mmCIF file of C-alpha atoms in Angstrom:
data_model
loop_
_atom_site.group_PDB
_atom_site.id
_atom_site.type_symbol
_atom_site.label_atom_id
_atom_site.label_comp_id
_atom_site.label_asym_id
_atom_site.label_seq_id
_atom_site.Cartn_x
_atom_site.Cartn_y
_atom_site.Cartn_z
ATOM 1 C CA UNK C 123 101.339 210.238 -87.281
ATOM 2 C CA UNK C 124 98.535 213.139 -86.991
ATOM 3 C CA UNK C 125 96.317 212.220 -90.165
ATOM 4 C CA UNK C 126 95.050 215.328 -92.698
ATOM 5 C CA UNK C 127 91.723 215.171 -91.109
ATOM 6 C CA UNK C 128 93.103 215.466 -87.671
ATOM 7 C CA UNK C 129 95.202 218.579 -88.990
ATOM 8 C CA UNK C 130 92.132 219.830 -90.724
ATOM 9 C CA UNK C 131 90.323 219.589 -87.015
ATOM 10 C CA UNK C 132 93.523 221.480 -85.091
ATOM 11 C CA UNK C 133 93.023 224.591 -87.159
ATOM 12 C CA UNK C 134 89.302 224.568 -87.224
ATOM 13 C CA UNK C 135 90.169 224.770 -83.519
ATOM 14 C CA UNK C 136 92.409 227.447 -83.551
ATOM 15 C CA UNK C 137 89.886 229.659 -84.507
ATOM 16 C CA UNK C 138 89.320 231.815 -80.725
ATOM 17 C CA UNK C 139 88.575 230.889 -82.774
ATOM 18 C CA UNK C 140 88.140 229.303 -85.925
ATOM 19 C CA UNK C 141 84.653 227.400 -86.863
ATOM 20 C CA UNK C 142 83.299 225.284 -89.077
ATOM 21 C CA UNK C 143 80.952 228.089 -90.372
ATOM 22 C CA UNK C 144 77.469 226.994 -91.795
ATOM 23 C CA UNK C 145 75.021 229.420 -93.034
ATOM 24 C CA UNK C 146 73.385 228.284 -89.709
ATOM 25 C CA UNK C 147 76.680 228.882 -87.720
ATOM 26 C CA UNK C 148 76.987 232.500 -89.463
ATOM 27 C CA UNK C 149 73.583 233.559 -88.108
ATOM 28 C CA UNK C 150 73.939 232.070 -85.149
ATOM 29 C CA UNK C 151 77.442 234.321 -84.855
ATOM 30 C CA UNK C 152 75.522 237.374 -86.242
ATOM 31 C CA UNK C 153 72.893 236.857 -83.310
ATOM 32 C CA UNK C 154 75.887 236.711 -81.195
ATOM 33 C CA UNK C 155 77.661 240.145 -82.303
ATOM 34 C CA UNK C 156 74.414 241.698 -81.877
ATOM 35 C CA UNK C 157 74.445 240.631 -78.447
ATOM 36 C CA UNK C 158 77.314 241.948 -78.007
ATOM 37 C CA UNK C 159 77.566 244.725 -79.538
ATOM 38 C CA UNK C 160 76.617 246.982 -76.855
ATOM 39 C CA UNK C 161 79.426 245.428 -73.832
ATOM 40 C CA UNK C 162 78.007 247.700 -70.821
ATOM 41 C CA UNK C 163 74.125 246.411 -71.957
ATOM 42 C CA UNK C 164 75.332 242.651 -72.497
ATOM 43 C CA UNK C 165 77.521 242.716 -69.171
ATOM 44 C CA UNK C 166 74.379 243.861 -67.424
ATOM 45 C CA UNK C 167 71.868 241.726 -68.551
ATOM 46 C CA UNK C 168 74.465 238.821 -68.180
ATOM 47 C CA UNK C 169 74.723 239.355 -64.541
ATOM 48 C CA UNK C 170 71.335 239.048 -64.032
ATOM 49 C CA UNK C 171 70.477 235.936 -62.280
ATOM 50 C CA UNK C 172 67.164 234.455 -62.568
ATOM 51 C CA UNK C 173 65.787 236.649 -59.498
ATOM 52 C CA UNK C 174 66.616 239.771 -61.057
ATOM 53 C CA UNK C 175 69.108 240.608 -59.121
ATOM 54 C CA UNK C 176 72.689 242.226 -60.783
ATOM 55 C CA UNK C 177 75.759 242.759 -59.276
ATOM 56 C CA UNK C 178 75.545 240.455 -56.055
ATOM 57 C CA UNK C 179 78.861 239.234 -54.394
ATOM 58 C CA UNK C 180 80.099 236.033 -55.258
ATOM 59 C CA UNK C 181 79.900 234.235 -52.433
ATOM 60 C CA UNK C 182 76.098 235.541 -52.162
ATOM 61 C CA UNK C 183 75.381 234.336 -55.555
ATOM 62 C CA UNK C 184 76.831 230.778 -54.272
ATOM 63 C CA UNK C 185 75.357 230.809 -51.360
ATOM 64 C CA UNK C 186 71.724 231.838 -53.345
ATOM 65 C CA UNK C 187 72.229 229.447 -56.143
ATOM 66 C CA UNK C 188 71.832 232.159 -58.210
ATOM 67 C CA UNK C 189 71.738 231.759 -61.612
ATOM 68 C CA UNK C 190 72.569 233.937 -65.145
ATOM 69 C CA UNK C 191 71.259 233.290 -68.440
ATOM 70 C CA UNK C 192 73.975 233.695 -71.435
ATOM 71 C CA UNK C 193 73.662 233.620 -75.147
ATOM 72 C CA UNK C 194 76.651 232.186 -77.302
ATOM 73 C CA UNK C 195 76.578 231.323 -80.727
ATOM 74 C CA UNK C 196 75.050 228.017 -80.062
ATOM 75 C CA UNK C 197 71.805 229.337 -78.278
ATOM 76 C CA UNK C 198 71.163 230.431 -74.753
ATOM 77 C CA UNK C 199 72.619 228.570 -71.536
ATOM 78 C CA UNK C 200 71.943 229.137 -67.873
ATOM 79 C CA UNK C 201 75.004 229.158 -65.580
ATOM 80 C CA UNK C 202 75.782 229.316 -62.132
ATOM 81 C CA UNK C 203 76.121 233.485 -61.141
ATOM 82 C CA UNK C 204 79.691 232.688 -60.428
ATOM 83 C CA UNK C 205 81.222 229.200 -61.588
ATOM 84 C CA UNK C 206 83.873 228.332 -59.746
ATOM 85 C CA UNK C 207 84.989 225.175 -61.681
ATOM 86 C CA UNK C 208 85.378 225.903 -65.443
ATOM 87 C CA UNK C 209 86.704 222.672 -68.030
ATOM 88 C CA UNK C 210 87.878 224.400 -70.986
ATOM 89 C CA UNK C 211 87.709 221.987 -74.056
ATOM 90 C CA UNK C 212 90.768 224.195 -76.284
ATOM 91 C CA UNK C 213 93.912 225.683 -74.925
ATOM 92 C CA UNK C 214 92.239 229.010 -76.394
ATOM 93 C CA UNK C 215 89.538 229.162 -74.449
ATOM 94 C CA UNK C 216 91.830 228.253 -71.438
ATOM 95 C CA UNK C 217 93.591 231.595 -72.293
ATOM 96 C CA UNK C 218 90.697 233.290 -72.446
ATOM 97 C CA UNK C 219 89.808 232.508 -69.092
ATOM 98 C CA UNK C 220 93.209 232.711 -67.649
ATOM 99 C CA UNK C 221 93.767 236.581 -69.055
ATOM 100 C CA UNK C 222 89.976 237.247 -67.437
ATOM 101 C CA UNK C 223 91.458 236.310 -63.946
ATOM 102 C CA UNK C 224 89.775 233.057 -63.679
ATOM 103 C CA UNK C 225 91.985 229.503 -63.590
ATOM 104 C CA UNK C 226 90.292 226.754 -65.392
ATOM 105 C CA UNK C 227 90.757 223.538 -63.543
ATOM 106 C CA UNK C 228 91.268 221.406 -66.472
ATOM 107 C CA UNK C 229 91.822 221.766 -70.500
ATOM 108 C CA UNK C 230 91.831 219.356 -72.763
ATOM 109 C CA UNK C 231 94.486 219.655 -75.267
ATOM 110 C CA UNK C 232 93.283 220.835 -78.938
ATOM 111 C CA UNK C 233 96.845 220.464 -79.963
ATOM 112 C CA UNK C 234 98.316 224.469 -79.331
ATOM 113 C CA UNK C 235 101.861 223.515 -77.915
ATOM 114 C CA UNK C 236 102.715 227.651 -76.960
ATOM 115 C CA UNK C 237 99.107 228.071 -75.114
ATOM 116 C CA UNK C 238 99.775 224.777 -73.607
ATOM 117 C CA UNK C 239 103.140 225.729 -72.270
ATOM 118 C CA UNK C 240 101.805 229.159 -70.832
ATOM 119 C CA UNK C 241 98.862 227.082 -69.167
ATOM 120 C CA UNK C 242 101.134 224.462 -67.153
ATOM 121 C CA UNK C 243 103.367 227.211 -66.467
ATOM 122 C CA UNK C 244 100.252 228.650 -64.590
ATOM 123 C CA UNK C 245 99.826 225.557 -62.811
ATOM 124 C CA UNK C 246 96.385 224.386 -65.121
ATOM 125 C CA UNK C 247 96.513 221.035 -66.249
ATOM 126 C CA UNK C 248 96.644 220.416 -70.232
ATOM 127 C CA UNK C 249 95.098 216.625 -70.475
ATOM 128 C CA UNK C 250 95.978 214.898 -74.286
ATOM 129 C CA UNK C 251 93.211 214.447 -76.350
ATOM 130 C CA UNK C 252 94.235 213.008 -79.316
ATOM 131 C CA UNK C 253 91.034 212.052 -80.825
ATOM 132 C CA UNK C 254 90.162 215.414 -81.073
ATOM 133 C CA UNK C 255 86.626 217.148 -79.871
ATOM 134 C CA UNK C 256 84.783 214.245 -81.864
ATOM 135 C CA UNK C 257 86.421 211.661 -79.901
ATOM 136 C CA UNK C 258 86.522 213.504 -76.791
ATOM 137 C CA UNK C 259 86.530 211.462 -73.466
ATOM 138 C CA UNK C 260 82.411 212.708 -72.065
ATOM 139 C CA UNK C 261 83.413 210.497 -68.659
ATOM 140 C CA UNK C 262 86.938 212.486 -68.396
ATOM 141 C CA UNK C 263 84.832 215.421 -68.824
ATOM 142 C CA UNK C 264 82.662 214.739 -66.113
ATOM 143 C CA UNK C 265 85.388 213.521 -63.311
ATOM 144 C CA UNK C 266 86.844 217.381 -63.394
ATOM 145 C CA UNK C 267 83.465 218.437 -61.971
ATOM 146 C CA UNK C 268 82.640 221.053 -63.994
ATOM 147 C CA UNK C 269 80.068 223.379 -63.091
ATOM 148 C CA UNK C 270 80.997 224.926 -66.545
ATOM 149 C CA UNK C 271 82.287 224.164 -70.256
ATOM 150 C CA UNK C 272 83.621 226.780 -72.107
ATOM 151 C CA UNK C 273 84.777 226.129 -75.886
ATOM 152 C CA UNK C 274 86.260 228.208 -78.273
ATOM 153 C CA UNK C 275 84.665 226.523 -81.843
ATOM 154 C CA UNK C 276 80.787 225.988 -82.791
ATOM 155 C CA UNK C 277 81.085 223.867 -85.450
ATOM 156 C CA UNK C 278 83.396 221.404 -84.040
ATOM 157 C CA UNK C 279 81.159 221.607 -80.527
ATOM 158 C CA UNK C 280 77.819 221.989 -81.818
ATOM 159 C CA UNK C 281 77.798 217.998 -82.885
ATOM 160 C CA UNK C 282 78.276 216.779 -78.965
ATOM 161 C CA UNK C 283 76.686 220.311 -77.152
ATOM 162 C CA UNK C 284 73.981 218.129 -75.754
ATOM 163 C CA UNK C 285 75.983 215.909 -74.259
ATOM 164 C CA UNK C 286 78.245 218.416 -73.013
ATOM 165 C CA UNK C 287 75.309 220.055 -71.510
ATOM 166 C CA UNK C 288 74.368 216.938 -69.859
ATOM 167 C CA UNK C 289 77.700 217.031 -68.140
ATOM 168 C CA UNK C 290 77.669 220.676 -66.943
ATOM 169 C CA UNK C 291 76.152 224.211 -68.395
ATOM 170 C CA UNK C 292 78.201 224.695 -71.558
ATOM 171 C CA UNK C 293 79.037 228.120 -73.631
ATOM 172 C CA UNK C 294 80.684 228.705 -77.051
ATOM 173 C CA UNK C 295 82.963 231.717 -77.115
ATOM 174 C CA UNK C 296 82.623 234.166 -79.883
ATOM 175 C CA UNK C 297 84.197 233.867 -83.557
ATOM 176 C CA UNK C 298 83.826 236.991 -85.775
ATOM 177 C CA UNK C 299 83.897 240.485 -85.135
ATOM 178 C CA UNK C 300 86.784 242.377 -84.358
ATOM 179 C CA UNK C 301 89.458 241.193 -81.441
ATOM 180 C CA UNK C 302 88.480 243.844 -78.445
ATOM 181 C CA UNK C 303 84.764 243.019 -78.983
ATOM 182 C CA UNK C 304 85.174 239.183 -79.137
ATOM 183 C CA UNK C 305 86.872 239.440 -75.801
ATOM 184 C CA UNK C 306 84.305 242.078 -74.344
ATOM 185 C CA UNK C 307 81.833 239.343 -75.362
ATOM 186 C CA UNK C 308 83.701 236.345 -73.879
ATOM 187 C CA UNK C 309 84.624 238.551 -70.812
ATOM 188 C CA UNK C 310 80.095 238.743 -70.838
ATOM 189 C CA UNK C 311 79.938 234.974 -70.724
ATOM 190 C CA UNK C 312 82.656 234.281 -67.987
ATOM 191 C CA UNK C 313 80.596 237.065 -66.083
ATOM 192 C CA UNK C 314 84.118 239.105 -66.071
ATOM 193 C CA UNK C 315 83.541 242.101 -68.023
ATOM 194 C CA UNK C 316 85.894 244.438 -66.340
ATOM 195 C CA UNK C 317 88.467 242.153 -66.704
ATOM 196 C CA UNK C 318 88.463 242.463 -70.100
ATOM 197 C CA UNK C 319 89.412 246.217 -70.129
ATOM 198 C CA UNK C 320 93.173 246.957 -68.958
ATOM 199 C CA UNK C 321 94.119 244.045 -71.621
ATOM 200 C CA UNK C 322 92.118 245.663 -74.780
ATOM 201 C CA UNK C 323 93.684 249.212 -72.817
ATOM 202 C CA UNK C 324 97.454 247.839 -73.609
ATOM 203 C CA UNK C 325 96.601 246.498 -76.452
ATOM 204 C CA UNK C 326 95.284 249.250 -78.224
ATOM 205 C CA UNK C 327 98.507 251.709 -76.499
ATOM 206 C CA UNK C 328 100.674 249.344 -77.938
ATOM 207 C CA UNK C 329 98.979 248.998 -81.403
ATOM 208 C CA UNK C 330 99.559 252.734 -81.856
ATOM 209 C CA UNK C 331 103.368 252.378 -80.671
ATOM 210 C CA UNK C 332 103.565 250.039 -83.984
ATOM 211 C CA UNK C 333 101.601 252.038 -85.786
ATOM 212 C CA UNK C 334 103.871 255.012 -85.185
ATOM 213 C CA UNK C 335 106.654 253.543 -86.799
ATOM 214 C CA UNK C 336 107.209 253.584 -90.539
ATOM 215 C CA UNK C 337 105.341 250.591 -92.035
ATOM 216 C CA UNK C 338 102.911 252.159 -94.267
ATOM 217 C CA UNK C 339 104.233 251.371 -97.658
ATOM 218 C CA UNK C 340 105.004 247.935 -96.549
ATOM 219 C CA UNK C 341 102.820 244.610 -97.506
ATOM 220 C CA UNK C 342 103.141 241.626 -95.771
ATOM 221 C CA UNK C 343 101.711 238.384 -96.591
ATOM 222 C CA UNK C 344 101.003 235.178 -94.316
ATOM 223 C CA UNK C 345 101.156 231.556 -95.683
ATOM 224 C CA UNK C 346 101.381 228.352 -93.839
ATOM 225 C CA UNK C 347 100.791 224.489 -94.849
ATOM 226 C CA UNK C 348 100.050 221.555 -93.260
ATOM 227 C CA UNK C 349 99.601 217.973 -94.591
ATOM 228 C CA UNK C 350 99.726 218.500 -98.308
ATOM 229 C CA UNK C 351 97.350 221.983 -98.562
ATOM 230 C CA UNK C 352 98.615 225.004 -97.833
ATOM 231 C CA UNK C 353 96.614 228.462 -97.352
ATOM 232 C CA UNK C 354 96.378 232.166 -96.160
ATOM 233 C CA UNK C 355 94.406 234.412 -93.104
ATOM 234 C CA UNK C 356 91.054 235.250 -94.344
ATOM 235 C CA UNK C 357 90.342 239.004 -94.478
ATOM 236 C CA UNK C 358 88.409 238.117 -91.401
ATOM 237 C CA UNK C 359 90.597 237.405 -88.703
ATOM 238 C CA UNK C 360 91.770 239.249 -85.761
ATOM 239 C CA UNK C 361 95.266 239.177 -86.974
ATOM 240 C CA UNK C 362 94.523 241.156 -90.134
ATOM 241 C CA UNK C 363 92.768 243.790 -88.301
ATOM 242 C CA UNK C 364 96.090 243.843 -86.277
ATOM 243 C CA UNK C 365 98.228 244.324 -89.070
ATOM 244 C CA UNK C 366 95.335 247.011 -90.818
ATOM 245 C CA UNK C 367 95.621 249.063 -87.585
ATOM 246 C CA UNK C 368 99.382 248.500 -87.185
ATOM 247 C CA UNK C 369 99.456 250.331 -90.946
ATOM 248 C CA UNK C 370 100.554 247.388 -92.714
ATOM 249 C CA UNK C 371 98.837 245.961 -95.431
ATOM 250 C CA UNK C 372 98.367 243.025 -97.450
ATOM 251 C CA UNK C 373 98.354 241.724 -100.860
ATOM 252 C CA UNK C 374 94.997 242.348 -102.635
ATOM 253 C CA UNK C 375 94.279 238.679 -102.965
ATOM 254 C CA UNK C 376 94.387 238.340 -99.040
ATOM 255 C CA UNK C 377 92.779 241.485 -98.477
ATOM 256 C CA UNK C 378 89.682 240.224 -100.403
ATOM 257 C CA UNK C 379 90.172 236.620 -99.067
ATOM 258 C CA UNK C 380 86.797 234.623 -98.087
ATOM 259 C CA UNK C 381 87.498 232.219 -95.078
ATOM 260 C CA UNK C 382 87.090 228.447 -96.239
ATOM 261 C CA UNK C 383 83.471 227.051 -94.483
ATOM 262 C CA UNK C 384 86.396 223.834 -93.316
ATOM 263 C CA UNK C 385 89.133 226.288 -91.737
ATOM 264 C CA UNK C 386 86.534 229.652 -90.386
ATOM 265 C CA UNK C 387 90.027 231.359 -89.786
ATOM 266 C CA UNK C 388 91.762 230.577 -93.170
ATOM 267 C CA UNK C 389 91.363 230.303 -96.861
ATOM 268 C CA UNK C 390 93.323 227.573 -98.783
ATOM 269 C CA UNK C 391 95.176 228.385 -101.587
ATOM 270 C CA UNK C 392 95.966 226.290 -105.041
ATOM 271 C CA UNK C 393 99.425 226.760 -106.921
ATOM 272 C CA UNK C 394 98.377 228.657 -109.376
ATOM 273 C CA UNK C 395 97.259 231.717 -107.363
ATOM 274 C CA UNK C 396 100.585 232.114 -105.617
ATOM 275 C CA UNK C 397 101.820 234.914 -107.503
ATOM 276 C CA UNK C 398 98.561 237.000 -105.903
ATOM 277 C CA UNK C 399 99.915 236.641 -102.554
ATOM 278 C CA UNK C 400 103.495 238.123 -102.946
ATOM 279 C CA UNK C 401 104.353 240.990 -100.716
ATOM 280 C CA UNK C 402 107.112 243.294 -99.863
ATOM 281 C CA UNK C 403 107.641 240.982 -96.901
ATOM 282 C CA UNK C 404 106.632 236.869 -96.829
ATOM 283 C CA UNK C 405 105.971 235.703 -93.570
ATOM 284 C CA UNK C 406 105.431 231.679 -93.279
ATOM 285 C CA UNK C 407 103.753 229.685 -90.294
ATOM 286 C CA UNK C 408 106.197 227.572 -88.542
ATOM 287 C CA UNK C 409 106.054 225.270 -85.148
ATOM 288 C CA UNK C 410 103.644 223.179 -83.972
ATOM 289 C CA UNK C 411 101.882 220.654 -87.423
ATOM 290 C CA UNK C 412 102.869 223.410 -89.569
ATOM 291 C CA UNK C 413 105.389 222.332 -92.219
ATOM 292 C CA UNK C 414 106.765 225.350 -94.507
ATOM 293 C CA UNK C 415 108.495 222.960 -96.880
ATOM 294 C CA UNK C 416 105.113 222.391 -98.622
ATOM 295 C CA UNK C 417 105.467 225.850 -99.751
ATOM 296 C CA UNK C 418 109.048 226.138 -100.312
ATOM 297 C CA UNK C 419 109.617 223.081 -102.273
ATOM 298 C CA UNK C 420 106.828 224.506 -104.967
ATOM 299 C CA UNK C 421 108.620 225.533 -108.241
ATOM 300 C CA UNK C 422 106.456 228.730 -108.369
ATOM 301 C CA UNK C 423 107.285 229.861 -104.488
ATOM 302 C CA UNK C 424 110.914 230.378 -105.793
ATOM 303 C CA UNK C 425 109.825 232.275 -108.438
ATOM 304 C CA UNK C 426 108.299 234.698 -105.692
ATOM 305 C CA UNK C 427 109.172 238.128 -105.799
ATOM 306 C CA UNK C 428 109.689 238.388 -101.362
ATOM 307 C CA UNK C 429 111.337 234.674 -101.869
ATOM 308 C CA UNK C 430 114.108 236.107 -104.295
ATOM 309 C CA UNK C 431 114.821 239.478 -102.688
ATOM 310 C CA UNK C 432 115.311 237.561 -99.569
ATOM 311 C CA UNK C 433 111.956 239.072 -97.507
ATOM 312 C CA UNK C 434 111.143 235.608 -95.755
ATOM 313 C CA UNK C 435 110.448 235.184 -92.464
ATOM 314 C CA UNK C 436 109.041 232.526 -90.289
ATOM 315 C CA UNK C 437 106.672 233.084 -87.871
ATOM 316 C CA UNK C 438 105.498 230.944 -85.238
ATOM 317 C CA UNK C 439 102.285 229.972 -86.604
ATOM 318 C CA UNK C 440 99.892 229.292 -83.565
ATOM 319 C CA UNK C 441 100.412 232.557 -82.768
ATOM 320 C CA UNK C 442 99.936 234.153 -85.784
ATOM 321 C CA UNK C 443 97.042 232.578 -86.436
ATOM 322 C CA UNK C 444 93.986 232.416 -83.429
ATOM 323 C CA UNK C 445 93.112 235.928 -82.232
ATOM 324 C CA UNK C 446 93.104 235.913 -78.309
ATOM 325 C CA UNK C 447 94.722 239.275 -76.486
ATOM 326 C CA UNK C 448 98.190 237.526 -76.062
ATOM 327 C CA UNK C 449 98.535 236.640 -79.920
ATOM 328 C CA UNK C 450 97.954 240.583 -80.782
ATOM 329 C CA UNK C 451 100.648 241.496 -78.621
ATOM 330 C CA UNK C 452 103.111 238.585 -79.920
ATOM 331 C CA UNK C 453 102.186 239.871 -83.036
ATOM 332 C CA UNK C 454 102.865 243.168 -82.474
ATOM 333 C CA UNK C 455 105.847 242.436 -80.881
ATOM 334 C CA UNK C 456 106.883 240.916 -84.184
ATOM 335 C CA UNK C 457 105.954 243.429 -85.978
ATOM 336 C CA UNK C 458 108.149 245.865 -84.138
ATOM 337 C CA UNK C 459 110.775 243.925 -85.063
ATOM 338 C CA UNK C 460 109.978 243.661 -88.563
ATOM 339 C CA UNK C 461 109.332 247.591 -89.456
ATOM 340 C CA UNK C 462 112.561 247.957 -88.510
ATOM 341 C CA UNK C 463 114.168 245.649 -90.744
ATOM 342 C CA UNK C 464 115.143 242.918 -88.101
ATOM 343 C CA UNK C 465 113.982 238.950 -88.568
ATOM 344 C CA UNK C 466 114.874 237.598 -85.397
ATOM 345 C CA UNK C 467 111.304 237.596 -84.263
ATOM 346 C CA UNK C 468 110.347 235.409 -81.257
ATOM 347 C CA UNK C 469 109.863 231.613 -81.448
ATOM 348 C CA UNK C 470 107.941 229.201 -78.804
ATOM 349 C CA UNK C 471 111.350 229.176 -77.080
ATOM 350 C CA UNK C 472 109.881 232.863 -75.775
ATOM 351 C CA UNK C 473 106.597 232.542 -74.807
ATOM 352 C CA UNK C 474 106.840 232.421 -71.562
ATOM 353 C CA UNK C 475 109.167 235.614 -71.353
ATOM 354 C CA UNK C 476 106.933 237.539 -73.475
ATOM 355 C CA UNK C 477 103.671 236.313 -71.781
ATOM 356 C CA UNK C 478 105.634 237.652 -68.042
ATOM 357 C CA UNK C 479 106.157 240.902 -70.763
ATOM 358 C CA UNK C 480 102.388 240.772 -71.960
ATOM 359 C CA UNK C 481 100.958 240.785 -68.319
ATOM 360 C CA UNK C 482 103.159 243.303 -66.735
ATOM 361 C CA UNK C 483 101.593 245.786 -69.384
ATOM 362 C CA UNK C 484 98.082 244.517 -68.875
ATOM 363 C CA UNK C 485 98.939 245.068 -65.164
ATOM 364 C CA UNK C 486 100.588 248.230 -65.573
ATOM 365 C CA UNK C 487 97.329 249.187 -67.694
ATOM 366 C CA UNK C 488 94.669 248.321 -65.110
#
């Protein structure tokens, strides 16, 4: 059985995602926005390998040994111009590389069962790793032949970085700012910045189809549990900013939430505050280690406003929880169907269909 600790570490890795966030890690992520902020400068001075020289063909830059210097929340790396054997430590930062166009030859599982089943259906293989990113196998690591790491959390990779780096050149992908420039930034450090574009192109189409539709005076709140704690999105997550510019909102307390430093992505909850976080609509993470009954079997959840009027709905919660570019279009996708009154949203059963869905619009938008 998956101990609390070990459930703890799965959602500190679903941050794209979430991180253990010291006041360290939260200037180190500052640096990192900043870096970012400008995408055409970053991209630029990204490519540059340590010649000078931008822009050259892949097989040149091989060929050259040419290098690129890239800065990620946990400092500066140097990587190969054009690696063309990433190891991706999360299933999220497999996606990320996946929806840039490049195929990771290995990821080792952080425990996301719908990213996993997308990834295998792409032909990447998803190796177990039970013991988490502190227990991670260094000599499995090192038999994919890496001649790049890419992770999606700082805190959990910042204790075994130098031993990653031993291994192969090793980056940290992005965790705050808003979804399109997290991606523009990740898109930076895999050296595929125009890659980035037709996805954040559909994205943003399709975020003003939802938009469109009549959800304005409607509040939706998220809650999920696992082990024995239970908590809500922080204010700072890509999926609120999804359901902000969808023109939904949410309660006050969730609004104003401040991320736990433990969860980066979410901010636990005690009994007591409950009430705060009732809604026209109560949407509850299900799937995967999440276990809704911790909620439902809570005298005061009953007493919930959404809970009596009948406004429940569960959502898968992997998906409704990290913040790469498929997630905002399952979640809009969800959305759809809940503006219009419907609860049959999708379920892992349907990932695959919707990420065939997802791909032909990111295709259609390029």
């Amino acid at each position: 059985m998956t101990s609390l600790r070990s459930l703890i570490g799965v959602l500190v890795a679903l941050a794209l995602l979430a991180a253990a966030c010291s006041s360290d890690d939260a200037s180190d992520d500052s640096a990192s926005q900043t870096a970012g902020a400008d995408a055409g400068a970053a991209a630029s001075a990204s490519a540059t390998d340590e010649d000078g020289a931008v822009g050259e063909d892949p097989s040149d830059s091989e060929a050259s040994g040419a290098t690129r210097t890239v800065t990620h929340p946990l400092g500066e790396v140097v990587l190969p111009a054009q690696p063309q054997r990433w190891v991706a430590l999360d299933e999220g930062a497999a996606m990320i590389l996946l929806e840039l166009g490049v195929t990771p030859v290995e990821t080792f599982s952080q425990g996301l069962v719908a990213a996993g089943d997308v990834l295998e259906s792409e032909g990447i293989t998803v190796t177990p790793n039970p013991a988490g990113l502190a227990g991670l196998n260094f000599e499995a690591v090192a038999e994919a032949e890496p001649d790049a790491i890419i992770a999606s959390f700082d805190g959990a990779v910042e204790p075994i970085y130098d031993e990653l780096n031993a291994i192969a050149p090793t980056v940290v992908l992005p965790f705050e700012g808003t979804w399109q420039s997290m991606f523009r930034e990740s898109a930076v450090m895999v050296g595929a910045e125009a890659e980035a574009e037709p996805a954040i192109a559909a994205l943003e189409a399709r975020t003003a189809e939802v938009a469109s539709l009549d959800g304005d005076d409607l509040t939706i709140s998220t809650l999920g549990a696992f082990g024995s704690l239970f908590f809500t999105q922080s204010s700072n997550t890509p999926i609120d900013q999804v359901l902000n510019d969808a023109g939904v909102t949410r309660p006050p307390a969730q609004a104003e939430s401040v991320p736990d430093p433990t969860l980066g992505y979410g901010t636990l909850l005690s009994e007591e505050v409950l009430p705060e976080h009732d809604a026209d609509l109560l949407l509850l993470f299900s799937g995967a280690f999440y276990d809704s009954s911790v909620l439902t079997e809570l005298p005061v959840y009953n007493a919930l406003g959404a809970v009596q009027d009948d406004r429940v709905v569960e959502v898968d919660g992997e998906m409704w929880f990290v913040g790469y570019p498929f997630t905002v279009s399952w979640v809009l996708d969800d959305l759809e169907i809940l503006l219009a009154g419907g609860t049959d949203v999708a379920s892992r059963d349907d990932v695959l269909t919707r990420w065939a869905d997802y791909r032909a619009s990111v295709e259609a938008a390029g």
